[in-house]
Amino acid sequence: MTDRLEGKTALVTGGAGALGSAIIRAFLAEGARGVMVTDLRKESLSQFSQVGPSAVDVVQRALDVTDGDAFETLAREAHERWDGLDIIVNNAGAVPPNARIHNIATEDWTRTLEVNLTGTFHGVRAATRVMRARGGSVVNVASVSALTAWPYAAPYCVAKAGVVHLTRVAALEYAKERLRINCVCPGAFPSGIHSGLPDGALDAIESRHPLGLGEPEDVVGAIVYLASEESRWTTGHALVVDGGYSLP
Ligand SMILES: NC(=O)c1ccc[n+]([C@@H]2O[C@H](COP(=O)([O-])OP(=O)(O)OC[C@H]3O[C@@H](n4cnc5c(N)ncnc54)[C@H](O)[C@@H]3O)[C@@H](O)[C@H]2O)c1
């Protein structure tokens, strides 16, 4: 523990997933005093009821990020509970079935944009409405697929590219209010998000990462950095954490 988030409060989406749970563990280890852990189903968050020193307030809430009103309500709850919300991490994400464009169903396109892009917009908007008076940090989880073209994943790539650009626009709009908005662009690490990939696909993806596939813990350092005061003069940035994937 290095206390880089000492006294901070945070709301994290997709907290039951591989990266989400690593983020929560890192935030608690770095001294956060309050963390609202959210995901689609509250029962998937029970792992966090015992985590961290007893002085830390960890609350679990169900949140579908496609519901903008529900997102704002929880952000307000966190703000009132802790007399200030400092950090929102928009981590929830989902991938559509693997398909070339002629085979993509409109529902899969729409759903992928709703979860990954509109869900992040809801988190950014909640931050601008709830956190603006005292400033803070929003960290969006995009993907290196926002910056490099991935075949068979058009809706996901487009949604994540949208997250990068939303991050830039929002950063510019709210810099004067000391609300910083950044994103991370991870390369691939094993998680539930890859469960629908055909056999061997992850091996092919791994071969394109000079440092090999990552682990969620390889990405959380960048998120802690962007959430903390260490990055206080950084906003609108897309921090690539991809094991060298985007180098060639
Ligand atoms: N795993 C990778 O290789 C990789 C690479 C780059 C970026 N990412 C991004 O990292 C983030 C975390 O993904 P992960 O790899 O840990 O996958 P994961 O499947 O383990 O976690 C994703 C979580 O998001 C939740 N979720 C899905 N739809 C939701 C919704 N509508 N509302 C709220 N929660 C919802 C899921 O329940 C799940 O707990 C995602 O944004 C993903 O796109 C992952």
PDB file of N, CA and C and ligand atoms in Angstrom, residues 14 16-19 39-40 63-65 91-93 111 115 141-143 156 160 186-189 191-194, ligand 1:
ATOM      1  N   GLY A  14     -18.780  -2.261 -13.679  1.00  0.00           N
ATOM      2  CA  GLY A  14     -18.245  -3.559 -14.114  1.00  0.00           C
ATOM      3  C   GLY A  14     -17.337  -4.170 -13.056  1.00  0.00           C
ATOM      4  N   ALA A  16     -17.538  -6.578 -11.012  1.00  0.00           N
ATOM      5  CA  ALA A  16     -17.455  -8.029 -10.807  1.00  0.00           C
ATOM      6  C   ALA A  16     -16.513  -8.691 -11.804  1.00  0.00           C
ATOM      7  N   GLY A  17     -16.105  -7.971 -12.830  1.00  0.00           N
ATOM      8  CA  GLY A  17     -15.301  -8.568 -13.890  1.00  0.00           C
ATOM      9  C   GLY A  17     -13.828  -8.642 -13.519  1.00  0.00           C
ATOM     10  N   ALA A  18     -13.033  -9.148 -14.468  1.00  0.00           N
ATOM     11  CA  ALA A  18     -11.608  -9.368 -14.212  1.00  0.00           C
ATOM     12  C   ALA A  18     -10.891  -8.051 -13.904  1.00  0.00           C
ATOM     13  N   LEU A  19     -11.024  -7.070 -14.791  1.00  0.00           N
ATOM     14  CA  LEU A  19     -10.340  -5.797 -14.552  1.00  0.00           C
ATOM     15  C   LEU A  19     -11.021  -5.016 -13.423  1.00  0.00           C
ATOM     16  N   ASP A  39     -22.159  -3.443 -10.636  1.00  0.00           N
ATOM     17  CA  ASP A  39     -22.197  -4.324 -11.819  1.00  0.00           C
ATOM     18  C   ASP A  39     -23.660  -4.654 -12.066  1.00  0.00           C
ATOM     19  N   LEU A  40     -23.898  -5.390 -13.130  1.00  0.00           N
ATOM     20  CA  LEU A  40     -25.281  -5.695 -13.502  1.00  0.00           C
ATOM     21  C   LEU A  40     -26.042  -6.341 -12.353  1.00  0.00           C
ATOM     22  N   LEU A  63     -25.974  -1.906 -11.108  1.00  0.00           N
ATOM     23  CA  LEU A  63     -26.064  -0.796 -12.056  1.00  0.00           C
ATOM     24  C   LEU A  63     -25.859  -1.313 -13.469  1.00  0.00           C
ATOM     25  N   ASP A  64     -26.874  -1.111 -14.299  1.00  0.00           N
ATOM     26  CA  ASP A  64     -26.728  -1.323 -15.738  1.00  0.00           C
ATOM     27  C   ASP A  64     -26.348   0.037 -16.319  1.00  0.00           C
ATOM     28  N   VAL A  65     -25.151   0.141 -16.868  1.00  0.00           N
ATOM     29  CA  VAL A  65     -24.647   1.454 -17.300  1.00  0.00           C
ATOM     30  C   VAL A  65     -25.433   2.040 -18.470  1.00  0.00           C
ATOM     31  N   ASN A  91     -15.656   1.269 -16.348  1.00  0.00           N
ATOM     32  CA  ASN A  91     -14.945   0.042 -16.739  1.00  0.00           C
ATOM     33  C   ASN A  91     -15.856  -0.995 -17.393  1.00  0.00           C
ATOM     34  N   ALA A  92     -17.163  -0.914 -17.174  1.00  0.00           N
ATOM     35  CA  ALA A  92     -18.075  -1.938 -17.723  1.00  0.00           C
ATOM     36  C   ALA A  92     -17.921  -2.006 -19.232  1.00  0.00           C
ATOM     37  N   GLY A  93     -17.934  -3.220 -19.760  1.00  0.00           N
ATOM     38  CA  GLY A  93     -17.812  -3.369 -21.209  1.00  0.00           C
ATOM     39  C   GLY A  93     -18.295  -4.736 -21.643  1.00  0.00           C
ATOM     40  N   ARG A 111     -26.397  -2.765 -29.272  1.00  0.00           N
ATOM     41  CA  ARG A 111     -26.138  -3.148 -27.885  1.00  0.00           C
ATOM     42  C   ARG A 111     -24.673  -2.869 -27.512  1.00  0.00           C
ATOM     43  N   VAL A 115     -23.621  -0.317 -24.442  1.00  0.00           N
ATOM     44  CA  VAL A 115     -22.882  -0.666 -23.215  1.00  0.00           C
ATOM     45  C   VAL A 115     -21.558   0.089 -23.159  1.00  0.00           C
ATOM     46  N   VAL A 141     -12.358   3.201 -19.456  1.00  0.00           N
ATOM     47  CA  VAL A 141     -11.605   2.061 -19.973  1.00  0.00           C
ATOM     48  C   VAL A 141     -11.983   1.879 -21.437  1.00  0.00           C
ATOM     49  N   ALA A 142     -11.073   2.293 -22.325  1.00  0.00           N
ATOM     50  CA  ALA A 142     -11.272   2.081 -23.762  1.00  0.00           C
ATOM     51  C   ALA A 142     -10.577   0.774 -24.118  1.00  0.00           C
ATOM     52  N   SER A 143      -9.774   0.761 -25.156  1.00  0.00           N
ATOM     53  CA  SER A 143      -9.078  -0.463 -25.600  1.00  0.00           C
ATOM     54  C   SER A 143      -8.090  -0.052 -26.680  1.00  0.00           C
ATOM     55  N   TYR A 156     -17.319  -3.071 -31.530  1.00  0.00           N
ATOM     56  CA  TYR A 156     -16.487  -2.873 -30.329  1.00  0.00           C
ATOM     57  C   TYR A 156     -15.413  -1.824 -30.602  1.00  0.00           C
ATOM     58  N   LYS A 160     -15.180   1.821 -28.752  1.00  0.00           N
ATOM     59  CA  LYS A 160     -14.017   2.205 -27.947  1.00  0.00           C
ATOM     60  C   LYS A 160     -13.327   3.447 -28.536  1.00  0.00           C
ATOM     61  N   PRO A 186      -6.169  -0.578 -22.983  1.00  0.00           N
ATOM     62  CA  PRO A 186      -5.420  -1.815 -22.731  1.00  0.00           C
ATOM     63  C   PRO A 186      -5.332  -2.690 -23.974  1.00  0.00           C
ATOM     64  N   GLY A 187      -4.240  -3.486 -24.026  1.00  0.00           N
ATOM     65  CA  GLY A 187      -4.179  -4.630 -24.916  1.00  0.00           C
ATOM     66  C   GLY A 187      -4.954  -5.767 -24.282  1.00  0.00           C
ATOM     67  N   ALA A 188      -4.751  -6.971 -24.809  1.00  0.00           N
ATOM     68  CA  ALA A 188      -5.601  -8.092 -24.365  1.00  0.00           C
ATOM     69  C   ALA A 188      -5.070  -8.758 -23.094  1.00  0.00           C
ATOM     70  N   PHE A 189      -6.009  -9.072 -22.203  1.00  0.00           N
ATOM     71  CA  PHE A 189      -5.729  -9.892 -21.021  1.00  0.00           C
ATOM     72  C   PHE A 189      -6.920 -10.841 -20.866  1.00  0.00           C
ATOM     73  N   SER A 191     -10.128 -12.661 -19.809  1.00  0.00           N
ATOM     74  CA  SER A 191     -11.276 -12.284 -18.972  1.00  0.00           C
ATOM     75  C   SER A 191     -12.529 -12.860 -19.604  1.00  0.00           C
ATOM     76  N   GLY A 192     -13.646 -12.686 -18.927  1.00  0.00           N
ATOM     77  CA  GLY A 192     -14.916 -13.191 -19.431  1.00  0.00           C
ATOM     78  C   GLY A 192     -15.293 -12.598 -20.781  1.00  0.00           C
ATOM     79  N   ILE A 193     -14.718 -11.466 -21.091  1.00  0.00           N
ATOM     80  CA  ILE A 193     -15.065 -10.785 -22.329  1.00  0.00           C
ATOM     81  C   ILE A 193     -14.655 -11.604 -23.561  1.00  0.00           C
ATOM     82  N   HIS A 194     -13.703 -12.517 -23.367  1.00  0.00           N
ATOM     83  CA  HIS A 194     -13.229 -13.332 -24.482  1.00  0.00           C
ATOM     84  C   HIS A 194     -13.947 -14.673 -24.579  1.00  0.00           C
TER      85      HIS A 194
HETATM   86  N1  LIG B   1      -9.989  -8.265 -21.495  1.00  0.00           N
HETATM   87  C1  LIG B   1      -9.390  -7.576 -22.456  1.00  0.00           C
HETATM   88  O1  LIG B   1      -8.577  -8.119 -23.251  1.00  0.00           O
HETATM   89  C2  LIG B   1      -9.674  -6.121 -22.607  1.00  0.00           C
HETATM   90  C3  LIG B   1      -8.845  -5.357 -23.452  1.00  0.00           C
HETATM   91  C4  LIG B   1      -9.099  -4.003 -23.619  1.00  0.00           C
HETATM   92  C5  LIG B   1     -10.144  -3.419 -22.928  1.00  0.00           C
HETATM   93  N2  LIG B   1     -10.929  -4.187 -22.116  1.00  0.00           N
HETATM   94  C6  LIG B   1     -12.002  -3.509 -21.412  1.00  0.00           C
HETATM   95  O2  LIG B   1     -11.839  -3.707 -20.028  1.00  0.00           O
HETATM   96  C7  LIG B   1     -13.106  -3.532 -19.385  1.00  0.00           C
HETATM   97  C8  LIG B   1     -13.327  -4.658 -18.397  1.00  0.00           C
HETATM   98  O3  LIG B   1     -13.484  -5.866 -19.126  1.00  0.00           O
HETATM   99  P1  LIG B   1     -12.916  -7.278 -18.615  1.00  0.00           P
HETATM  100  O4  LIG B   1     -11.907  -7.699 -19.607  1.00  0.00           O
HETATM  101  O5  LIG B   1     -12.558  -7.211 -17.173  1.00  0.00           O
HETATM  102  O6  LIG B   1     -14.171  -8.211 -18.891  1.00  0.00           O
HETATM  103  P2  LIG B   1     -15.193  -8.881 -17.871  1.00  0.00           P
HETATM  104  O7  LIG B   1     -16.212  -9.538 -18.738  1.00  0.00           O
HETATM  105  O8  LIG B   1     -14.463  -9.729 -16.901  1.00  0.00           O
HETATM  106  O9  LIG B   1     -15.823  -7.633 -17.114  1.00  0.00           O
HETATM  107  C9  LIG B   1     -16.779  -6.793 -17.711  1.00  0.00           C
HETATM  108  C10 LIG B   1     -17.827  -6.485 -16.666  1.00  0.00           C
HETATM  109  O10 LIG B   1     -18.753  -5.544 -17.219  1.00  0.00           O
HETATM  110  C11 LIG B   1     -20.038  -5.924 -16.787  1.00  0.00           C
HETATM  111  N3  LIG B   1     -21.071  -5.396 -17.678  1.00  0.00           N
HETATM  112  C12 LIG B   1     -21.385  -5.800 -18.933  1.00  0.00           C
HETATM  113  N4  LIG B   1     -22.422  -5.083 -19.399  1.00  0.00           N
HETATM  114  C13 LIG B   1     -22.769  -4.209 -18.426  1.00  0.00           C
HETATM  115  C14 LIG B   1     -23.770  -3.215 -18.294  1.00  0.00           C
HETATM  116  N5  LIG B   1     -24.649  -2.977 -19.270  1.00  0.00           N
HETATM  117  N6  LIG B   1     -23.827  -2.496 -17.147  1.00  0.00           N
HETATM  118  C15 LIG B   1     -22.949  -2.737 -16.143  1.00  0.00           C
HETATM  119  N7  LIG B   1     -21.999  -3.685 -16.187  1.00  0.00           N
HETATM  120  C16 LIG B   1     -21.911  -4.408 -17.324  1.00  0.00           C
HETATM  121  C17 LIG B   1     -20.037  -7.441 -16.764  1.00  0.00           C
HETATM  122  O11 LIG B   1     -21.059  -7.971 -15.934  1.00  0.00           O
HETATM  123  C18 LIG B   1     -18.635  -7.731 -16.259  1.00  0.00           C
HETATM  124  O12 LIG B   1     -18.592  -7.892 -14.851  1.00  0.00           O
HETATM  125  C19 LIG B   1     -14.146  -3.466 -20.520  1.00  0.00           C
HETATM  126  O13 LIG B   1     -14.503  -2.128 -20.765  1.00  0.00           O
HETATM  127  C20 LIG B   1     -13.390  -4.047 -21.693  1.00  0.00           C
HETATM  128  O14 LIG B   1     -13.918  -3.599 -22.924  1.00  0.00           O
HETATM  129  C21 LIG B   1     -10.709  -5.501 -21.926  1.00  0.00           C
END
